PDB file of C-alpha atoms in Angstrom:
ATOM      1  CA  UNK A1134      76.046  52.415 -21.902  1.00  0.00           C
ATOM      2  CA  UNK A1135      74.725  52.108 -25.426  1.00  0.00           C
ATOM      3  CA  UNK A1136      74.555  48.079 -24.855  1.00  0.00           C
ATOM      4  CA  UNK A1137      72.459  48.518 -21.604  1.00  0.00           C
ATOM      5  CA  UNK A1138      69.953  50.687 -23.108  1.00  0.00           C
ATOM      6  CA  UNK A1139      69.558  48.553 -26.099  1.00  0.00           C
ATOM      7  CA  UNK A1140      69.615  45.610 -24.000  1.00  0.00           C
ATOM      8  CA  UNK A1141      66.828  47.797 -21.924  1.00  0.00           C
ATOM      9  CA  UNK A1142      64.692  48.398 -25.436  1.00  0.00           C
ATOM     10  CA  UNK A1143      64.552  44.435 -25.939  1.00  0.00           C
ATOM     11  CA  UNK A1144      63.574  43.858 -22.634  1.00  0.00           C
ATOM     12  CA  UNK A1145      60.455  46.483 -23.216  1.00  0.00           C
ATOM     13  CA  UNK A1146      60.175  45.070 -26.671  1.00  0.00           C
ATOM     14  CA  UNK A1147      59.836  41.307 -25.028  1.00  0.00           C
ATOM     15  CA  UNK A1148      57.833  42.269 -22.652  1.00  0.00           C
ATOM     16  CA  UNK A1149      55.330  44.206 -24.630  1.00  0.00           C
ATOM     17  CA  UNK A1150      54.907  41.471 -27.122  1.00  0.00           C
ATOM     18  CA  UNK A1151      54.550  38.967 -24.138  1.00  0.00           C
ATOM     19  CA  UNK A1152      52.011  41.213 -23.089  1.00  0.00           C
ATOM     20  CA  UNK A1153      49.995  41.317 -26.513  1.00  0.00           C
ATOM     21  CA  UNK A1154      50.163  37.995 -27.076  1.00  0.00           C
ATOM     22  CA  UNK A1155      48.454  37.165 -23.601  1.00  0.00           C
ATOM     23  CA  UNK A1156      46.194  40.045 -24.162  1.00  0.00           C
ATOM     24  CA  UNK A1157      45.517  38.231 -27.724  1.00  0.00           C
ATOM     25  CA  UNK A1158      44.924  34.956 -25.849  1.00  0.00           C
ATOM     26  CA  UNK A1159      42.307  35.960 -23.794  1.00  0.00           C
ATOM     27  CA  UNK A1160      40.447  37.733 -25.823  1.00  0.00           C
ATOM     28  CA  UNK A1161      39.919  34.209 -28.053  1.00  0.00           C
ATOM     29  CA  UNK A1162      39.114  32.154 -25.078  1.00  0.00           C
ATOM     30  CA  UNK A1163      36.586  35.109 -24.211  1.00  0.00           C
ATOM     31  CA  UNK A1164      35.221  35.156 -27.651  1.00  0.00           C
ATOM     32  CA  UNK A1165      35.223  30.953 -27.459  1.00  0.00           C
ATOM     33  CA  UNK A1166      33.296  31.052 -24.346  1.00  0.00           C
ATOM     34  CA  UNK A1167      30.709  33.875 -26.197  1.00  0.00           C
ATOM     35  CA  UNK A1168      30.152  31.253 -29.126  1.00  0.00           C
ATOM     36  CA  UNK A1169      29.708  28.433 -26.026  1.00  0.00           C
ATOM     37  CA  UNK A1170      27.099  30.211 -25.121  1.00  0.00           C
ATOM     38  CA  UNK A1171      25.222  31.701 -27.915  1.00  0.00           C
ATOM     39  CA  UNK A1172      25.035  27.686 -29.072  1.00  0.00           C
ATOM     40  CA  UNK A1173      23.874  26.952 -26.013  1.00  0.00           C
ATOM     41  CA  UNK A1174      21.380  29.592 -25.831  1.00  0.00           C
ATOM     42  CA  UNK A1175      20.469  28.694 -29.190  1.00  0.00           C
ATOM     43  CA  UNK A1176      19.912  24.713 -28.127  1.00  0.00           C
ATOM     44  CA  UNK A1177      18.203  26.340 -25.477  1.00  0.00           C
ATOM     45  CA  UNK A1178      15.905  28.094 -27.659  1.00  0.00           C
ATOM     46  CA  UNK A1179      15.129  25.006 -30.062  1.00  0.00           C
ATOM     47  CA  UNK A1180      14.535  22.851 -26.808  1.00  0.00           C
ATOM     48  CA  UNK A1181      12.012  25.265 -25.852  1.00  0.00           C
ATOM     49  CA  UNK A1182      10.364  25.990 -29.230  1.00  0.00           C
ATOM     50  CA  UNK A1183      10.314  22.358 -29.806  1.00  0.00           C
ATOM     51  CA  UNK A1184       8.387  22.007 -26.380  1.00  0.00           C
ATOM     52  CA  UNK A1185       5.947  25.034 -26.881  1.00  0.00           C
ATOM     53  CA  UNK A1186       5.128  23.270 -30.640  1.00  0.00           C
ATOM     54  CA  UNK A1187       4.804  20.023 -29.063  1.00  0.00           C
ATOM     55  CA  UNK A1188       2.351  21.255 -26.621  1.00  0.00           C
ATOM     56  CA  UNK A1189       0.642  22.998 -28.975  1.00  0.00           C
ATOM     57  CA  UNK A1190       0.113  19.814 -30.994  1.00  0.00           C
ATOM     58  CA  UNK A1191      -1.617  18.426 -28.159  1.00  0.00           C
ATOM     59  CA  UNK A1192      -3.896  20.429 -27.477  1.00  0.00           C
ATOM     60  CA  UNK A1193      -4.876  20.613 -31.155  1.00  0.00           C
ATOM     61  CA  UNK A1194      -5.604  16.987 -30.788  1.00  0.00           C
ATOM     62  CA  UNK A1195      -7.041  17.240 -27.556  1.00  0.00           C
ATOM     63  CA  UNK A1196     -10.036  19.355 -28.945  1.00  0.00           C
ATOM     64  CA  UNK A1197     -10.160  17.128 -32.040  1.00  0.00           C
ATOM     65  CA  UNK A1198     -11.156  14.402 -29.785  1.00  0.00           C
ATOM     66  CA  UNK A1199     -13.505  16.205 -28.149  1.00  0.00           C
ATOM     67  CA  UNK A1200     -14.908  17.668 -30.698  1.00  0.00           C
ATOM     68  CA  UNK A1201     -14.798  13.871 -31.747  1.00  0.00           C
ATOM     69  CA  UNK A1202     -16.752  12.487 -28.490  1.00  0.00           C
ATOM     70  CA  UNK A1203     -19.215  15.887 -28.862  1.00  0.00           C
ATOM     71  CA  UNK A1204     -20.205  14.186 -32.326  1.00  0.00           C
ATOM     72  CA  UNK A1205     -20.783  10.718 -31.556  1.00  0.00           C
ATOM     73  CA  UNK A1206     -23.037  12.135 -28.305  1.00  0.00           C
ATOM     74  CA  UNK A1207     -24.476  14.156 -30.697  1.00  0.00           C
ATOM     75  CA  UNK A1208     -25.061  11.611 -33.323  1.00  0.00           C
ATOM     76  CA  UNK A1209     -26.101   9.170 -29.873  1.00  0.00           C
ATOM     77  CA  UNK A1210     -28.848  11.651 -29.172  1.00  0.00           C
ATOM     78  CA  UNK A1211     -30.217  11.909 -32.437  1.00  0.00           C
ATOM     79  CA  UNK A1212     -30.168   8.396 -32.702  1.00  0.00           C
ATOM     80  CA  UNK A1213     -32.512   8.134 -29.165  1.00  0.00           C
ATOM     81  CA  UNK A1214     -34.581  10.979 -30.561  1.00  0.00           C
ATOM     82  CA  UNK A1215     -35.102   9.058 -34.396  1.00  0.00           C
ATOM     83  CA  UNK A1216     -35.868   5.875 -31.832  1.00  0.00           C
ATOM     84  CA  UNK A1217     -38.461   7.430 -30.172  1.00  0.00           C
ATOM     85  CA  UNK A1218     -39.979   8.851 -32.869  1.00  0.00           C
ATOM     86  CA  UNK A1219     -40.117   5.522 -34.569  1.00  0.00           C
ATOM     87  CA  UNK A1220     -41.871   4.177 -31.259  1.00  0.00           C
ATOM     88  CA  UNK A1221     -44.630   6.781 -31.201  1.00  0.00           C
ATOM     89  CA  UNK A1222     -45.383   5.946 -34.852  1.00  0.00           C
ATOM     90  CA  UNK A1223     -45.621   2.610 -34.490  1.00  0.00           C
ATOM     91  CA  UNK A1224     -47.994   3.005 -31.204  1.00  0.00           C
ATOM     92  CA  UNK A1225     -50.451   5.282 -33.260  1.00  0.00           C
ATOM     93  CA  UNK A1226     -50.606   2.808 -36.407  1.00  0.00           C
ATOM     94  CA  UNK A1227     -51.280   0.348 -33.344  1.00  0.00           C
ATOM     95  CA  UNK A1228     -53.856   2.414 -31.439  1.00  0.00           C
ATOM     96  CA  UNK A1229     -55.456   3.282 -35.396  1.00  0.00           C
ATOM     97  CA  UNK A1230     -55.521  -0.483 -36.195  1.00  0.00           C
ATOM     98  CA  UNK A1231     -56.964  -1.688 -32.902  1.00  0.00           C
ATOM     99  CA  UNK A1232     -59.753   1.623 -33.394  1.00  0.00           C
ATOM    100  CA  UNK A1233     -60.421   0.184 -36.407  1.00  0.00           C
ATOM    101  CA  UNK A1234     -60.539  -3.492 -36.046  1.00  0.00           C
ATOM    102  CA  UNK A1235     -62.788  -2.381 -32.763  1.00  0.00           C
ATOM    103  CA  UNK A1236     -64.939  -0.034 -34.742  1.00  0.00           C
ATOM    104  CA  UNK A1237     -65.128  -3.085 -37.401  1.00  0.00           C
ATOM    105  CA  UNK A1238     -66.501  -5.679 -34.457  1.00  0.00           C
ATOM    106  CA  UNK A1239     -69.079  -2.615 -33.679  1.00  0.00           C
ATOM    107  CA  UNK A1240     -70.345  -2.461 -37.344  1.00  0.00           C
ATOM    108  CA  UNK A1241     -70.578  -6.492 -37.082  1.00  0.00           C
ATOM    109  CA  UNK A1242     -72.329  -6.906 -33.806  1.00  0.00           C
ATOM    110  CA  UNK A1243     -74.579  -3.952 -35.182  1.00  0.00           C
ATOM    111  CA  UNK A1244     -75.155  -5.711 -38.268  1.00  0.00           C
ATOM    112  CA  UNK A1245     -76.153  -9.515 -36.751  1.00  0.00           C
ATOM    113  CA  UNK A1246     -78.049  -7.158 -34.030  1.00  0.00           C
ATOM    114  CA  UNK A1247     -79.812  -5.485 -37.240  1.00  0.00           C
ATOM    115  CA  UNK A1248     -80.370  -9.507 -39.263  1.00  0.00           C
ATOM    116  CA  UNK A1249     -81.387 -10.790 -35.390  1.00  0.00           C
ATOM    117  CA  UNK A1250     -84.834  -8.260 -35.414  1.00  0.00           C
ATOM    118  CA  UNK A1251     -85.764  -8.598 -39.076  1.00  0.00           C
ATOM    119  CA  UNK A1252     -85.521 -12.225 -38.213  1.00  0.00           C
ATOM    120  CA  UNK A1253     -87.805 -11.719 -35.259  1.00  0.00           C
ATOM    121  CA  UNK A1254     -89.881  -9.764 -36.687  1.00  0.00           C
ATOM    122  CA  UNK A1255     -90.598 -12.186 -39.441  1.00  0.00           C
ATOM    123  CA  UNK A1256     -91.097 -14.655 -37.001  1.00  0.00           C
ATOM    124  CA  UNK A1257     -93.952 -12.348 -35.340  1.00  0.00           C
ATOM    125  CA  UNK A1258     -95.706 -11.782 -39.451  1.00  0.00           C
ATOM    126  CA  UNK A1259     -95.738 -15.294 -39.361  1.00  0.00           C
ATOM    127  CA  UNK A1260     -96.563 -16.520 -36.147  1.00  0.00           C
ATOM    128  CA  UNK A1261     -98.254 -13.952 -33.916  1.00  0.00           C
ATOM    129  CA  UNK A1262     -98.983 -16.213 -30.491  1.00  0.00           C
ATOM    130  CA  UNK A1263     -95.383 -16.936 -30.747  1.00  0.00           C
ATOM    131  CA  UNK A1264     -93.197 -14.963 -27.951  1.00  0.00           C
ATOM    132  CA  UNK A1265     -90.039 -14.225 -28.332  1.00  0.00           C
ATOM    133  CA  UNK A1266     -87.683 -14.187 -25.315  1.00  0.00           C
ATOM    134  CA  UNK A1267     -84.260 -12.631 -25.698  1.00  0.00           C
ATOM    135  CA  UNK A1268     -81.761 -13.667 -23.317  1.00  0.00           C
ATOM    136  CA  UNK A1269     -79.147 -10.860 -21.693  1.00  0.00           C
ATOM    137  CA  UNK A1270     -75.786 -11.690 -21.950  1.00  0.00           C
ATOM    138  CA  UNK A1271     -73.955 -12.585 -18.905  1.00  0.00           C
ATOM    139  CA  UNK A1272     -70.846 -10.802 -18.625  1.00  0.00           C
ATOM    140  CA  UNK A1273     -68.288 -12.330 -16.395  1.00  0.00           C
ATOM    141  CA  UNK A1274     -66.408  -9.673 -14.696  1.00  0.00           C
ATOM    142  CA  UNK A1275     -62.403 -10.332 -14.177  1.00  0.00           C
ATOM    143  CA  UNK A1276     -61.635 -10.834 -10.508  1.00  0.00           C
ATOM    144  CA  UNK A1277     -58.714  -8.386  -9.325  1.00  0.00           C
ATOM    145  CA  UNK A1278     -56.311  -9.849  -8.227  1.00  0.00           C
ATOM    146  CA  UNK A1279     -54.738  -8.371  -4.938  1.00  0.00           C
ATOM    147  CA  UNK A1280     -50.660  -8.017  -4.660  1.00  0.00           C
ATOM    148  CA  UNK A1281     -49.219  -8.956  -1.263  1.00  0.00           C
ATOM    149  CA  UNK A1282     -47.649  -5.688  -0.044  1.00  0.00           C
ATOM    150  CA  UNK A1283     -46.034  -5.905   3.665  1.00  0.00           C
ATOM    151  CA  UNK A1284     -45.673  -8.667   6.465  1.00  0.00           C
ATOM    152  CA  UNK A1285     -47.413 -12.176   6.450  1.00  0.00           C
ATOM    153  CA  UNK A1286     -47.009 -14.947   9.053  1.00  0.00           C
ATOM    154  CA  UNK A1287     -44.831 -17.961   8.380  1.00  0.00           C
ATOM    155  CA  UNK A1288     -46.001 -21.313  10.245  1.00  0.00           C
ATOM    156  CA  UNK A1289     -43.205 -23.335   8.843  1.00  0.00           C
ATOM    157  CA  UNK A1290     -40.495 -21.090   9.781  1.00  0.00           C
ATOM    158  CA  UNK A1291     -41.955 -20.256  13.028  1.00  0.00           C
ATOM    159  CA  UNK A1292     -41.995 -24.362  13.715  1.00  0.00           C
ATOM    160  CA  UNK A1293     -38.279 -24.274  12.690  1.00  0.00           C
ATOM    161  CA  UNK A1294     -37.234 -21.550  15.248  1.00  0.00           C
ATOM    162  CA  UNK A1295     -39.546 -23.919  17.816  1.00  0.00           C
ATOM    163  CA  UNK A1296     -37.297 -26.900  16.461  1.00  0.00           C
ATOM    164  CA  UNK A1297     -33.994 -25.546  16.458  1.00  0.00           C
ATOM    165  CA  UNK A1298     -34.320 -23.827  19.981  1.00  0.00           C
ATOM    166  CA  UNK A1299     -35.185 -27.209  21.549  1.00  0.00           C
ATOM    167  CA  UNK A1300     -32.649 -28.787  19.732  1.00  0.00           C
ATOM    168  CA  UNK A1301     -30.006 -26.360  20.942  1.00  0.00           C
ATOM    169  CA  UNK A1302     -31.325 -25.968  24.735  1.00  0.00           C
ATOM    170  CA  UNK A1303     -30.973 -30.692  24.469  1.00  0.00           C
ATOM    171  CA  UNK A1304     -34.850 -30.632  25.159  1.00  0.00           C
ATOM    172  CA  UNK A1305     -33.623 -29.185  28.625  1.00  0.00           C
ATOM    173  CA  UNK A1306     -36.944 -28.750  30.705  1.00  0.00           C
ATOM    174  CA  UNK A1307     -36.076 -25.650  32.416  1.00  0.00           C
ATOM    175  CA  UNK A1308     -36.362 -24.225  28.969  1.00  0.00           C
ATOM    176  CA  UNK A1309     -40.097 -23.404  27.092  1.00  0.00           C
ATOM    177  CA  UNK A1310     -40.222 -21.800  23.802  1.00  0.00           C
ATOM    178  CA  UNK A1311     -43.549 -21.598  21.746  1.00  0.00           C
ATOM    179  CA  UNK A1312     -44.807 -19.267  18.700  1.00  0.00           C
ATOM    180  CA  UNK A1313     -46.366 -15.920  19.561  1.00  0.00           C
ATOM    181  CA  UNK A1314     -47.129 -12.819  17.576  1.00  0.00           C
ATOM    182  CA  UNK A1315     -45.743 -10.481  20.527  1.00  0.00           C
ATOM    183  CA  UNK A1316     -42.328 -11.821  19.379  1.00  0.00           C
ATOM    184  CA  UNK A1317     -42.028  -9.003  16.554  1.00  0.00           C
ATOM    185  CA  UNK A1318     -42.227  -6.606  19.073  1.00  0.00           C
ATOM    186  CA  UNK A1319     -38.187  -7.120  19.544  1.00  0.00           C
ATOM    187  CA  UNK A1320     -35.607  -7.260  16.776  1.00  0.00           C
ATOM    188  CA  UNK A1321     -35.566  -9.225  13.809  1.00  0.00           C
ATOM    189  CA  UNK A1322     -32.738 -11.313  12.659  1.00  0.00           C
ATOM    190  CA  UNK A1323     -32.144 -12.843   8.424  1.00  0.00           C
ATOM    191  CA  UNK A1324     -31.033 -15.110   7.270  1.00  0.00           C
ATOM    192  CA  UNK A1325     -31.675 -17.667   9.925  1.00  0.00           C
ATOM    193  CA  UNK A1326     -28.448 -18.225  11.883  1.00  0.00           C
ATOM    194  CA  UNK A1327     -28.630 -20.343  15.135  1.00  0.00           C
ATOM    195  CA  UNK A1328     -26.182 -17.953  16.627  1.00  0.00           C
ATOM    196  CA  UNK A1329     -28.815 -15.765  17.086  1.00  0.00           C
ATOM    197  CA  UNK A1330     -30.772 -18.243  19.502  1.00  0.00           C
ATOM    198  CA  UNK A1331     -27.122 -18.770  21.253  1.00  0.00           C
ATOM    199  CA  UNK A1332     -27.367 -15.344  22.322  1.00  0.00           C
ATOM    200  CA  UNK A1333     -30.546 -15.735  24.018  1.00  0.00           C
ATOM    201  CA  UNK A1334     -29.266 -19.141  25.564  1.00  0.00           C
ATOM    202  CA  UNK A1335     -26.050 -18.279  26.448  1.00  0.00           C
ATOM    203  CA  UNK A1336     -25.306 -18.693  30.381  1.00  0.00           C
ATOM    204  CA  UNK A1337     -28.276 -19.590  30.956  1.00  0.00           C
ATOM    205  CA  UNK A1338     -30.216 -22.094  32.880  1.00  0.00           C
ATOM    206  CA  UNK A1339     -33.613 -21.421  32.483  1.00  0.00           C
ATOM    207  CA  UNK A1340     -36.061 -19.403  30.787  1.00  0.00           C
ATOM    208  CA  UNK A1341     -39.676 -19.003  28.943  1.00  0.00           C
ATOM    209  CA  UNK A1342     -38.909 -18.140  25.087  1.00  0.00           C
ATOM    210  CA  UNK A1343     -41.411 -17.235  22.577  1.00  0.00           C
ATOM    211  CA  UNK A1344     -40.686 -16.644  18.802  1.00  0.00           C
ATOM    212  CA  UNK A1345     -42.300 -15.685  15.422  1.00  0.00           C
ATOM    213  CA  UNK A1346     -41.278 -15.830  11.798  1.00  0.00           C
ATOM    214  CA  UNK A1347     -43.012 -13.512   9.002  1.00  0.00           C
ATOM    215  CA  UNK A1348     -42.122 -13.018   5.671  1.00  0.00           C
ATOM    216  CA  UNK A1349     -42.191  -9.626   3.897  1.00  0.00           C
ATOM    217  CA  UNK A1350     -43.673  -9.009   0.382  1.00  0.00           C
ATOM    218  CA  UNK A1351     -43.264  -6.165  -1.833  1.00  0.00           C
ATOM    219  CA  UNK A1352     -45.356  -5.866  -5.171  1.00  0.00           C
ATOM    220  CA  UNK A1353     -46.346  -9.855  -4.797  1.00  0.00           C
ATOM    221  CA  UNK A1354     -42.350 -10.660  -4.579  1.00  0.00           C
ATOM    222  CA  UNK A1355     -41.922 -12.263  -1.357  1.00  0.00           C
ATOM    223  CA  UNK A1356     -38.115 -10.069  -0.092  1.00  0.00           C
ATOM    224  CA  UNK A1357     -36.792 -11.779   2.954  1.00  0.00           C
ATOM    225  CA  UNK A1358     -38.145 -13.584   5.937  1.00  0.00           C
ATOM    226  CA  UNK A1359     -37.593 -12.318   9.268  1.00  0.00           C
ATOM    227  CA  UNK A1360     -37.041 -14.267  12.507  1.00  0.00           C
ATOM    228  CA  UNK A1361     -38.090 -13.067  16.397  1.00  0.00           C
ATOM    229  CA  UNK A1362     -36.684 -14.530  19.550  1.00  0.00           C
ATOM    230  CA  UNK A1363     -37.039 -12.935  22.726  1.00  0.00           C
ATOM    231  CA  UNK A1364     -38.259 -13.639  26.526  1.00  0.00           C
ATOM    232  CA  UNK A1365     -41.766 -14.297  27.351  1.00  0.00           C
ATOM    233  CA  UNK A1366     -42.484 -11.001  29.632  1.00  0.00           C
TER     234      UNK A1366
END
Protein backbone atom coordinates (compact mmCIF):
# COMPACT_ATOMS: atom_id res chain seq x y z
CA UNK A 1 0.00 0.00 0.00
CA UNK A 2 2.80 2.36 0.93
CA UNK A 3 4.54 1.48 -2.64
CA UNK A 4 1.28 2.36 -4.57
CA UNK A 5 0.85 5.63 -3.03
CA UNK A 6 4.39 6.58 -3.48
CA UNK A 7 4.33 5.18 -6.81
CA UNK A 8 0.93 7.48 -7.04
CA UNK A 9 3.07 10.77 -5.67
CA UNK A 10 5.65 10.24 -8.68
CA UNK A 11 3.11 9.87 -11.05
CA UNK A 12 1.57 13.48 -9.79
CA UNK A 13 5.11 14.63 -9.40
CA UNK A 14 5.80 13.59 -13.33
CA UNK A 15 2.98 14.80 -14.40
CA UNK A 16 3.06 18.18 -12.81
CA UNK A 17 6.53 18.85 -13.99
CA UNK A 18 5.44 17.63 -17.54
CA UNK A 19 2.88 20.06 -17.15
CA UNK A 20 5.24 23.10 -16.18
CA UNK A 21 7.58 22.45 -18.53
CA UNK A 22 4.91 22.64 -21.45
CA UNK A 23 3.36 25.51 -19.68
CA UNK A 24 7.14 26.97 -19.71
CA UNK A 25 7.33 26.18 -23.45
CA UNK A 26 4.63 28.08 -24.55
CA UNK A 27 4.96 30.85 -22.84
CA UNK A 28 8.64 31.37 -24.82
CA UNK A 29 7.22 30.65 -28.16
CA UNK A 30 4.42 33.28 -27.11
CA UNK A 31 6.94 35.73 -25.94
CA UNK A 32 9.12 34.78 -29.42
CA UNK A 33 6.19 35.49 -31.50
CA UNK A 34 5.67 39.08 -29.29
CA UNK A 35 9.40 40.06 -30.22
CA UNK A 36 8.37 38.80 -34.11
CA UNK A 37 6.18 41.25 -34.05
CA UNK A 38 7.29 44.24 -32.21
CA UNK A 39 10.42 43.97 -34.97
CA UNK A 40 8.14 43.83 -37.42
CA UNK A 41 6.08 46.60 -36.28
CA UNK A 42 9.14 48.40 -35.75
CA UNK A 43 10.39 47.71 -39.66
CA UNK A 44 7.03 48.70 -40.21
CA UNK A 45 7.41 51.92 -38.61
CA UNK A 46 10.94 52.82 -40.24
CA UNK A 47 9.39 51.79 -43.72
CA UNK A 48 6.82 54.27 -43.14
CA UNK A 49 8.87 57.10 -41.56
CA UNK A 50 11.34 56.58 -44.23
CA UNK A 51 8.41 57.09 -46.83
CA UNK A 52 6.70 60.13 -45.04
CA UNK A 53 10.58 61.80 -44.98
CA UNK A 54 11.05 60.88 -48.46
CA UNK A 55 7.94 62.54 -49.50
CA UNK A 56 8.58 65.28 -47.61
CA UNK A 57 11.89 65.79 -49.41
CA UNK A 58 10.05 66.11 -52.49
CA UNK A 59 7.98 68.38 -52.02
CA UNK A 60 10.68 70.58 -50.49
CA UNK A 61 12.27 70.36 -53.85
CA UNK A 62 9.25 70.61 -55.69
CA UNK A 63 8.67 74.27 -54.41
CA UNK A 64 12.39 74.99 -54.79
CA UNK A 65 11.90 74.55 -58.41
CA UNK A 66 9.15 76.52 -58.58
CA UNK A 67 10.15 78.98 -56.71
CA UNK A 68 13.13 78.45 -59.23
CA UNK A 69 10.91 78.83 -62.58
CA UNK A 70 8.88 81.92 -60.56
CA UNK A 71 12.46 83.66 -60.66
CA UNK A 72 13.66 83.20 -64.02
CA UNK A 73 9.83 84.44 -65.23
CA UNK A 74 10.39 87.00 -62.99
CA UNK A 75 13.83 87.91 -64.02
CA UNK A 76 12.20 87.16 -67.98
CA UNK A 77 9.76 89.95 -67.31
CA UNK A 78 12.02 92.39 -66.06
CA UNK A 79 14.20 91.70 -68.74
CA UNK A 80 11.05 92.57 -71.47
CA UNK A 81 10.23 95.54 -69.27
CA UNK A 82 14.32 96.94 -69.20
CA UNK A 83 13.87 96.09 -73.24
CA UNK A 84 11.19 98.21 -73.71
CA UNK A 85 12.32 100.83 -71.85
CA UNK A 86 15.53 100.84 -73.77
CA UNK A 87 13.27 101.03 -77.05
CA UNK A 88 11.29 104.08 -75.98
CA UNK A 89 14.58 105.85 -75.20
CA UNK A 90 16.10 105.24 -78.15
CA UNK A 91 12.78 106.36 -80.23
CA UNK A 92 12.75 109.80 -78.32
CA UNK A 93 16.65 110.51 -78.89
CA UNK A 94 15.41 109.55 -82.55
CA UNK A 95 12.25 111.69 -82.72
CA UNK A 96 14.70 114.70 -80.73
CA UNK A 97 17.43 114.24 -83.41
CA UNK A 98 15.16 114.18 -86.45
CA UNK A 99 13.22 117.59 -84.56
CA UNK A 100 16.35 118.94 -84.55
CA UNK A 101 18.08 118.15 -87.72
CA UNK A 102 14.39 119.31 -89.18
CA UNK A 103 14.31 122.45 -87.14
CA UNK A 104 18.13 122.90 -88.41
CA UNK A 105 16.93 122.60 -92.38
CA UNK A 106 14.14 125.33 -91.21
CA UNK A 107 16.80 127.79 -89.82
CA UNK A 108 18.79 127.07 -93.27
CA UNK A 109 16.04 127.45 -95.78
CA UNK A 110 15.12 130.61 -93.57
CA UNK A 111 18.50 131.83 -93.74
CA UNK A 112 19.20 131.42 -97.88
CA UNK A 113 15.34 132.71 -97.95
CA UNK A 114 16.70 135.78 -95.73
CA UNK A 115 20.48 136.15 -98.21
CA UNK A 116 17.86 135.48 -101.44
CA UNK A 117 15.86 139.17 -100.63
CA UNK A 118 18.86 141.21 -99.52
CA UNK A 119 20.21 139.93 -102.76
CA UNK A 120 17.12 141.11 -104.57
CA UNK A 121 16.83 143.91 -103.07
CA UNK A 122 20.28 145.01 -103.98
CA UNK A 123 19.58 144.11 -107.30
CA UNK A 124 16.44 146.63 -107.26
CA UNK A 125 19.15 149.77 -105.50
CA UNK A 126 21.02 149.03 -108.38
CA UNK A 127 18.94 148.42 -111.18
CA UNK A 128 15.40 149.74 -110.77
CA UNK A 129 13.75 148.75 -114.47
CA UNK A 130 15.00 145.39 -113.63
CA UNK A 131 12.03 142.84 -112.57
CA UNK A 132 12.49 140.24 -110.65
CA UNK A 133 10.44 137.05 -111.19
CA UNK A 134 10.50 134.38 -108.52
CA UNK A 135 9.59 131.05 -109.57
CA UNK A 136 7.18 128.69 -107.13
CA UNK A 137 8.45 125.53 -106.46
CA UNK A 138 6.80 122.61 -107.95
CA UNK A 139 6.14 120.05 -105.53
CA UNK A 140 5.64 116.62 -106.88
CA UNK A 141 3.12 114.87 -104.86
CA UNK A 142 3.78 110.88 -104.19
CA UNK A 143 1.22 108.81 -106.04
CA UNK A 144 -0.58 106.24 -103.57
CA UNK A 145 -0.23 103.36 -104.40
CA UNK A 146 -3.44 101.09 -104.19
CA UNK A 147 -3.13 97.34 -102.56
CA UNK A 148 -5.11 94.65 -104.39
CA UNK A 149 -7.63 93.48 -101.77
CA UNK A 150 -10.23 90.68 -103.11
CA UNK A 151 -10.91 88.81 -106.52
CA UNK A 152 -9.26 89.67 -109.96
CA UNK A 153 -9.76 87.82 -113.27
CA UNK A 154 -7.15 85.43 -114.59
CA UNK A 155 -7.02 85.16 -118.59
CA UNK A 156 -4.25 82.66 -118.55
CA UNK A 157 -5.78 80.32 -116.20
CA UNK A 158 -9.14 80.72 -117.59
CA UNK A 159 -7.42 79.66 -121.23
CA UNK A 160 -5.98 76.63 -119.33
CA UNK A 161 -9.38 75.36 -117.97
CA UNK A 162 -10.56 76.09 -121.92
CA UNK A 163 -7.40 73.88 -122.87
CA UNK A 164 -7.56 71.14 -120.58
CA UNK A 165 -11.43 70.58 -120.98
CA UNK A 166 -10.99 70.13 -124.75
CA UNK A 167 -8.18 68.10 -124.25
CA UNK A 168 -10.04 65.77 -121.91
CA UNK A 169 -13.57 65.75 -123.85
CA UNK A 170 -10.67 64.54 -127.40
CA UNK A 171 -11.96 67.86 -129.08
CA UNK A 172 -15.35 65.84 -129.10
CA UNK A 173 -17.88 68.25 -130.93
CA UNK A 174 -20.84 67.52 -128.93
CA UNK A 175 -18.88 69.27 -126.26
CA UNK A 176 -18.48 73.51 -126.07
CA UNK A 177 -16.72 75.09 -123.28
CA UNK A 178 -15.76 78.89 -123.35
CA UNK A 179 -14.81 81.57 -120.49
CA UNK A 180 -17.64 83.41 -118.77
CA UNK A 181 -17.89 85.44 -115.61
CA UNK A 182 -21.34 83.64 -114.62
CA UNK A 183 -19.05 80.63 -113.92
CA UNK A 184 -18.27 81.92 -110.22
CA UNK A 185 -21.68 81.74 -109.55
CA UNK A 186 -21.05 77.77 -108.72
CA UNK A 187 -18.26 76.33 -106.60
CA UNK A 188 -14.76 76.91 -106.77
CA UNK A 189 -12.16 74.28 -106.88
CA UNK A 190 -7.76 74.88 -105.91
CA UNK A 191 -5.37 73.78 -106.79
CA UNK A 192 -6.22 72.92 -110.33
CA UNK A 193 -6.92 69.18 -110.53
CA UNK A 194 -8.42 67.78 -113.83
CA UNK A 195 -10.52 65.52 -111.73
CA UNK A 196 -12.58 68.23 -111.13
CA UNK A 197 -13.51 68.67 -114.97
CA UNK A 198 -13.99 64.62 -114.90
CA UNK A 199 -16.80 65.19 -112.74
CA UNK A 200 -18.53 67.43 -115.00
CA UNK A 201 -17.67 65.01 -118.00
CA UNK A 202 -18.29 61.95 -116.56
CA UNK A 203 -21.12 59.82 -118.48
CA UNK A 204 -21.62 62.15 -120.55
CA UNK A 205 -22.14 62.74 -124.17
CA UNK A 206 -22.80 66.13 -124.67
CA UNK A 207 -22.98 69.38 -123.13
CA UNK A 208 -22.35 73.40 -123.25
CA UNK A 209 -19.56 74.21 -120.46
CA UNK A 210 -18.47 77.56 -119.45
CA UNK A 211 -15.61 78.32 -116.94
CA UNK A 212 -13.68 81.16 -115.16
CA UNK A 213 -10.48 81.45 -113.20
CA UNK A 214 -9.80 84.48 -110.65
CA UNK A 215 -7.21 84.92 -108.36
CA UNK A 216 -7.67 86.31 -104.82
CA UNK A 217 -5.42 89.00 -103.21
CA UNK A 218 -5.13 89.99 -99.73
CA UNK A 219 -2.96 93.11 -98.67
CA UNK A 220 -1.23 93.06 -102.41
CA UNK A 221 -0.24 89.16 -101.72
CA UNK A 222 -1.89 87.32 -104.37
CA UNK A 223 -3.45 83.86 -101.83
CA UNK A 224 -4.74 81.24 -104.16
CA UNK A 225 -6.40 81.07 -107.50
CA UNK A 226 -9.71 79.68 -107.85
CA UNK A 227 -11.16 77.65 -110.75
CA UNK A 228 -15.18 77.52 -111.99
CA UNK A 229 -16.67 74.84 -114.14
CA UNK A 230 -20.20 74.40 -114.48
CA UNK A 231 -23.11 74.06 -117.28
CA UNK A 232 -24.05 76.85 -119.47
CA UNK A 233 -27.86 77.41 -118.15
Amino acid sequence: MKKLIVIMTLLLVVIIVSVTVIILKSNTKVNKLKNLQTIENTDMQRDIDNEQENIITNEIELDTKEEISNNIINEVNNNQVELKKQDNKSIQKETTTSTQKSKTAVDSIAEQKTEQKEEITQEKAVEPVQEVIKETPIVEETPKVELKNGYYYNASESQLLVSEFKRLTNNDNNFTVKIDSRANNSSPFWPYKESEINKQIYNASFGNYIVYAEDYYKDDVKQRTLYYITFDV
